[in-house]
Amino acid sequence: MDTQASDARPVLEGPDIARVLTRIAHEIVERAKGADDVVLLGIPTRGVFLAQRLAAKLQEITDRKIPVGSLDITMYRDDLRMHPPRALARTDIPGDGIDGRLVVLVDDVLFSGRTIRAALDALNDIGRPRAVQLAVLVDRGHRELPIRADYVGKNLPTSLRETVKVQLAEEDGRDTVLLGVKPAAPGEQ
């Protein structure tokens, strides 16, 4: 979601993001009892970068390379008719696949749950994981579907007028999470 820099305030900065990713990595290792069969799949765009960072943290903790890939959900979205056409992102499944593995989907912001529903549909076409979990940097609430994250960097209750913008160095040149307010529509007070 876009916010203008002038009306947005940071709620997480680079060191905060690094810290919550370290915490999430430890939580994954604890719940997966060592992360031997864990595969991380990031949802483009920023979810892919977060998945890569989590994989590096998991490797530091477990001393083993964690498979990481990306999962494009574009064609599985239920809002394709309501938005302008968008370019397909890349789906990159690690060589050993996902069958029988614990797949952790990684995204930047959890909002309505519709992106994750689309990811589950896309995942179903690729293989049959043993289990699927969800890791998000920010959970802002306002769910429209019964979806919950297993690992959350920061719970950030928001109003529907507020926006959350995640910026990551790989894409935006800096690490920050910004909270802003949408301008009022004409006639709204």
PDB file of N, CA and C in Angstrom, residues 142-188:
ATOM      1  N   HIS A 142      -7.889  -6.685  10.216  1.00  0.00           N
ATOM      2  CA  HIS A 142      -8.921  -6.483   9.185  1.00  0.00           C
ATOM      3  C   HIS A 142      -9.109  -7.701   8.290  1.00  0.00           C
ATOM      4  N   ARG A 143      -9.039  -8.895   8.864  1.00  0.00           N
ATOM      5  CA  ARG A 143      -9.176 -10.108   8.086  1.00  0.00           C
ATOM      6  C   ARG A 143     -10.558 -10.237   7.476  1.00  0.00           C
ATOM      7  N   GLU A 144     -10.602 -10.670   6.224  1.00  0.00           N
ATOM      8  CA  GLU A 144     -11.846 -10.983   5.526  1.00  0.00           C
ATOM      9  C   GLU A 144     -12.020 -12.486   5.381  1.00  0.00           C
ATOM     10  N   LEU A 145     -10.945 -13.232   5.627  1.00  0.00           N
ATOM     11  CA  LEU A 145     -10.957 -14.687   5.533  1.00  0.00           C
ATOM     12  C   LEU A 145     -10.363 -15.262   6.822  1.00  0.00           C
ATOM     13  N   PRO A 146     -10.719 -16.495   7.162  1.00  0.00           N
ATOM     14  CA  PRO A 146     -10.212 -17.080   8.407  1.00  0.00           C
ATOM     15  C   PRO A 146      -8.763 -17.552   8.275  1.00  0.00           C
ATOM     16  N   ILE A 147      -7.851 -16.588   8.199  1.00  0.00           N
ATOM     17  CA  ILE A 147      -6.428 -16.863   8.030  1.00  0.00           C
ATOM     18  C   ILE A 147      -5.678 -16.158   9.148  1.00  0.00           C
ATOM     19  N   ARG A 148      -4.701 -16.878   9.714  1.00  0.00           N
ATOM     20  CA  ARG A 148      -3.917 -16.342  10.817  1.00  0.00           C
ATOM     21  C   ARG A 148      -2.453 -16.686  10.579  1.00  0.00           C
ATOM     22  N   ALA A 149      -1.562 -15.774  10.933  1.00  0.00           N
ATOM     23  CA  ALA A 149      -0.129 -16.024  10.792  1.00  0.00           C
ATOM     24  C   ALA A 149       0.382 -16.850  11.963  1.00  0.00           C
ATOM     25  N   ASP A 150       1.298 -17.774  11.667  1.00  0.00           N
ATOM     26  CA  ASP A 150       1.954 -18.567  12.704  1.00  0.00           C
ATOM     27  C   ASP A 150       3.090 -17.787  13.352  1.00  0.00           C
ATOM     28  N   TYR A 151       3.724 -16.921  12.568  1.00  0.00           N
ATOM     29  CA  TYR A 151       4.863 -16.130  13.039  1.00  0.00           C
ATOM     30  C   TYR A 151       4.628 -14.688  12.617  1.00  0.00           C
ATOM     31  N   VAL A 152       4.649 -13.773  13.580  1.00  0.00           N
ATOM     32  CA  VAL A 152       4.379 -12.354  13.304  1.00  0.00           C
ATOM     33  C   VAL A 152       5.517 -11.515  13.868  1.00  0.00           C
ATOM     34  N   GLY A 153       6.079 -10.666  13.009  1.00  0.00           N
ATOM     35  CA  GLY A 153       7.108  -9.741  13.481  1.00  0.00           C
ATOM     36  C   GLY A 153       6.527  -8.672  14.377  1.00  0.00           C
ATOM     37  N   LYS A 154       5.446  -8.033  13.920  1.00  0.00           N
ATOM     38  CA  LYS A 154       4.804  -6.977  14.701  1.00  0.00           C
ATOM     39  C   LYS A 154       3.314  -6.965  14.404  1.00  0.00           C
ATOM     40  N   ASN A 155       2.512  -7.026  15.468  1.00  0.00           N
ATOM     41  CA  ASN A 155       1.077  -6.790  15.338  1.00  0.00           C
ATOM     42  C   ASN A 155       0.883  -5.288  15.351  1.00  0.00           C
ATOM     43  N   LEU A 156       0.221  -4.780  14.335  1.00  0.00           N
ATOM     44  CA  LEU A 156       0.058  -3.340  14.183  1.00  0.00           C
ATOM     45  C   LEU A 156      -1.412  -3.050  13.896  1.00  0.00           C
ATOM     46  N   PRO A 157      -2.241  -2.948  14.950  1.00  0.00           N
ATOM     47  CA  PRO A 157      -3.654  -2.649  14.718  1.00  0.00           C
ATOM     48  C   PRO A 157      -3.791  -1.315  13.980  1.00  0.00           C
ATOM     49  N   THR A 158      -4.584  -1.323  12.924  1.00  0.00           N
ATOM     50  CA  THR A 158      -4.743  -0.126  12.108  1.00  0.00           C
ATOM     51  C   THR A 158      -6.220   0.126  11.866  1.00  0.00           C
ATOM     52  N   SER A 159      -6.513   1.355  11.472  1.00  0.00           N
ATOM     53  CA  SER A 159      -7.851   1.641  10.965  1.00  0.00           C
ATOM     54  C   SER A 159      -7.820   1.381   9.463  1.00  0.00           C
ATOM     55  N   LEU A 160      -8.986   1.293   8.852  1.00  0.00           N
ATOM     56  CA  LEU A 160      -9.027   1.085   7.406  1.00  0.00           C
ATOM     57  C   LEU A 160      -8.508   2.287   6.637  1.00  0.00           C
ATOM     58  N   ARG A 161      -8.472   3.442   7.268  1.00  0.00           N
ATOM     59  CA  ARG A 161      -7.937   4.645   6.610  1.00  0.00           C
ATOM     60  C   ARG A 161      -6.416   4.685   6.659  1.00  0.00           C
ATOM     61  N   GLU A 162      -5.817   3.862   7.510  1.00  0.00           N
ATOM     62  CA  GLU A 162      -4.363   3.863   7.608  1.00  0.00           C
ATOM     63  C   GLU A 162      -3.751   2.930   6.564  1.00  0.00           C
ATOM     64  N   THR A 163      -2.523   3.224   6.207  1.00  0.00           N
ATOM     65  CA  THR A 163      -1.778   2.407   5.258  1.00  0.00           C
ATOM     66  C   THR A 163      -0.489   1.935   5.913  1.00  0.00           C
ATOM     67  N   VAL A 164      -0.035   0.771   5.489  1.00  0.00           N
ATOM     68  CA  VAL A 164       1.235   0.228   5.953  1.00  0.00           C
ATOM     69  C   VAL A 164       2.104   0.008   4.724  1.00  0.00           C
ATOM     70  N   LYS A 165       3.288   0.553   4.753  1.00  0.00           N
ATOM     71  CA  LYS A 165       4.223   0.424   3.633  1.00  0.00           C
ATOM     72  C   LYS A 165       5.524  -0.168   4.158  1.00  0.00           C
ATOM     73  N   VAL A 166       5.884  -1.335   3.642  1.00  0.00           N
ATOM     74  CA  VAL A 166       7.158  -1.966   3.995  1.00  0.00           C
ATOM     75  C   VAL A 166       8.161  -1.601   2.925  1.00  0.00           C
ATOM     76  N   GLN A 167       9.302  -1.115   3.363  1.00  0.00           N
ATOM     77  CA  GLN A 167      10.403  -0.835   2.455  1.00  0.00           C
ATOM     78  C   GLN A 167      11.585  -1.702   2.876  1.00  0.00           C
ATOM     79  N   LEU A 168      12.182  -2.382   1.898  1.00  0.00           N
ATOM     80  CA  LEU A 168      13.342  -3.221   2.160  1.00  0.00           C
ATOM     81  C   LEU A 168      14.490  -2.778   1.276  1.00  0.00           C
ATOM     82  N   ALA A 169      15.700  -2.880   1.800  1.00  0.00           N
ATOM     83  CA  ALA A 169      16.888  -2.393   1.106  1.00  0.00           C
ATOM     84  C   ALA A 169      17.009  -2.979  -0.297  1.00  0.00           C
ATOM     85  N   GLU A 170      16.666  -4.250  -0.469  1.00  0.00           N
ATOM     86  CA  GLU A 170      16.822  -4.903  -1.772  1.00  0.00           C
ATOM     87  C   GLU A 170      15.957  -4.258  -2.849  1.00  0.00           C
ATOM     88  N   GLU A 171      14.827  -3.709  -2.468  1.00  0.00           N
ATOM     89  CA  GLU A 171      13.891  -3.125  -3.425  1.00  0.00           C
ATOM     90  C   GLU A 171      13.824  -1.607  -3.323  1.00  0.00           C
ATOM     91  N   ASP A 172      13.942  -1.074  -2.104  1.00  0.00           N
ATOM     92  CA  ASP A 172      13.667   0.340  -1.860  1.00  0.00           C
ATOM     93  C   ASP A 172      14.872   1.138  -1.359  1.00  0.00           C
ATOM     94  N   GLY A 173      15.989   0.470  -1.112  1.00  0.00           N
ATOM     95  CA  GLY A 173      17.182   1.171  -0.663  1.00  0.00           C
ATOM     96  C   GLY A 173      17.275   1.377   0.845  1.00  0.00           C
ATOM     97  N   ARG A 174      16.241   0.995   1.589  1.00  0.00           N
ATOM     98  CA  ARG A 174      16.294   1.097   3.051  1.00  0.00           C
ATOM     99  C   ARG A 174      15.280   0.143   3.664  1.00  0.00           C
ATOM    100  N   ASP A 175      15.497  -0.168   4.941  1.00  0.00           N
ATOM    101  CA  ASP A 175      14.592  -1.036   5.684  1.00  0.00           C
ATOM    102  C   ASP A 175      13.755  -0.197   6.631  1.00  0.00           C
ATOM    103  N   THR A 176      12.440  -0.205   6.425  1.00  0.00           N
ATOM    104  CA  THR A 176      11.537   0.501   7.331  1.00  0.00           C
ATOM    105  C   THR A 176      10.107   0.022   7.093  1.00  0.00           C
ATOM    106  N   VAL A 177       9.287   0.177   8.106  1.00  0.00           N
ATOM    107  CA  VAL A 177       7.849  -0.024   7.960  1.00  0.00           C
ATOM    108  C   VAL A 177       7.204   1.303   8.320  1.00  0.00           C
ATOM    109  N   LEU A 178       6.418   1.851   7.396  1.00  0.00           N
ATOM    110  CA  LEU A 178       5.803   3.159   7.567  1.00  0.00           C
ATOM    111  C   LEU A 178       4.299   3.023   7.759  1.00  0.00           C
ATOM    112  N   LEU A 179       3.774   3.796   8.689  1.00  0.00           N
ATOM    113  CA  LEU A 179       2.334   3.859   8.918  1.00  0.00           C
ATOM    114  C   LEU A 179       1.864   5.242   8.502  1.00  0.00           C
ATOM    115  N   GLY A 180       0.902   5.294   7.609  1.00  0.00           N
ATOM    116  CA  GLY A 180       0.379   6.567   7.131  1.00  0.00           C
ATOM    117  C   GLY A 180      -1.132   6.559   7.119  1.00  0.00           C
ATOM    118  N   VAL A 181      -1.711   7.645   6.618  1.00  0.00           N
ATOM    119  CA  VAL A 181      -3.153   7.783   6.527  1.00  0.00           C
ATOM    120  C   VAL A 181      -3.512   8.131   5.099  1.00  0.00           C
ATOM    121  N   LYS A 182      -4.511   7.412   4.560  1.00  0.00           N
ATOM    122  CA  LYS A 182      -4.989   7.715   3.215  1.00  0.00           C
ATOM    123  C   LYS A 182      -5.657   9.073   3.240  1.00  0.00           C
ATOM    124  N   PRO A 183      -5.485   9.857   2.183  1.00  0.00           N
ATOM    125  CA  PRO A 183      -6.221  11.126   2.121  1.00  0.00           C
ATOM    126  C   PRO A 183      -7.716  10.848   2.054  1.00  0.00           C
ATOM    127  N   ALA A 184      -8.489  11.706   2.662  1.00  0.00           N
ATOM    128  CA  ALA A 184      -9.952  11.550   2.644  1.00  0.00           C
ATOM    129  C   ALA A 184     -10.463  11.726   1.219  1.00  0.00           C
ATOM    130  N   ALA A 185     -11.421  10.887   0.851  1.00  0.00           N
ATOM    131  CA  ALA A 185     -12.043  10.997  -0.457  1.00  0.00           C
ATOM    132  C   ALA A 185     -12.905  12.256  -0.484  1.00  0.00           C
ATOM    133  N   PRO A 186     -13.133  12.817  -1.665  1.00  0.00           N
ATOM    134  CA  PRO A 186     -13.977  13.996  -1.745  1.00  0.00           C
ATOM    135  C   PRO A 186     -15.336  13.737  -1.071  1.00  0.00           C
ATOM    136  N   GLY A 187     -15.759  14.643  -0.220  1.00  0.00           N
ATOM    137  CA  GLY A 187     -17.017  14.520   0.468  1.00  0.00           C
ATOM    138  C   GLY A 187     -16.933  13.762   1.790  1.00  0.00           C
ATOM    139  N   GLU A 188     -15.754  13.147   2.088  1.00  0.00           N
ATOM    140  CA  GLU A 188     -15.573  12.442   3.362  1.00  0.00           C
ATOM    141  C   GLU A 188     -15.032  13.409   4.393  1.00  0.00           C
TER     142      GLU A 188
END
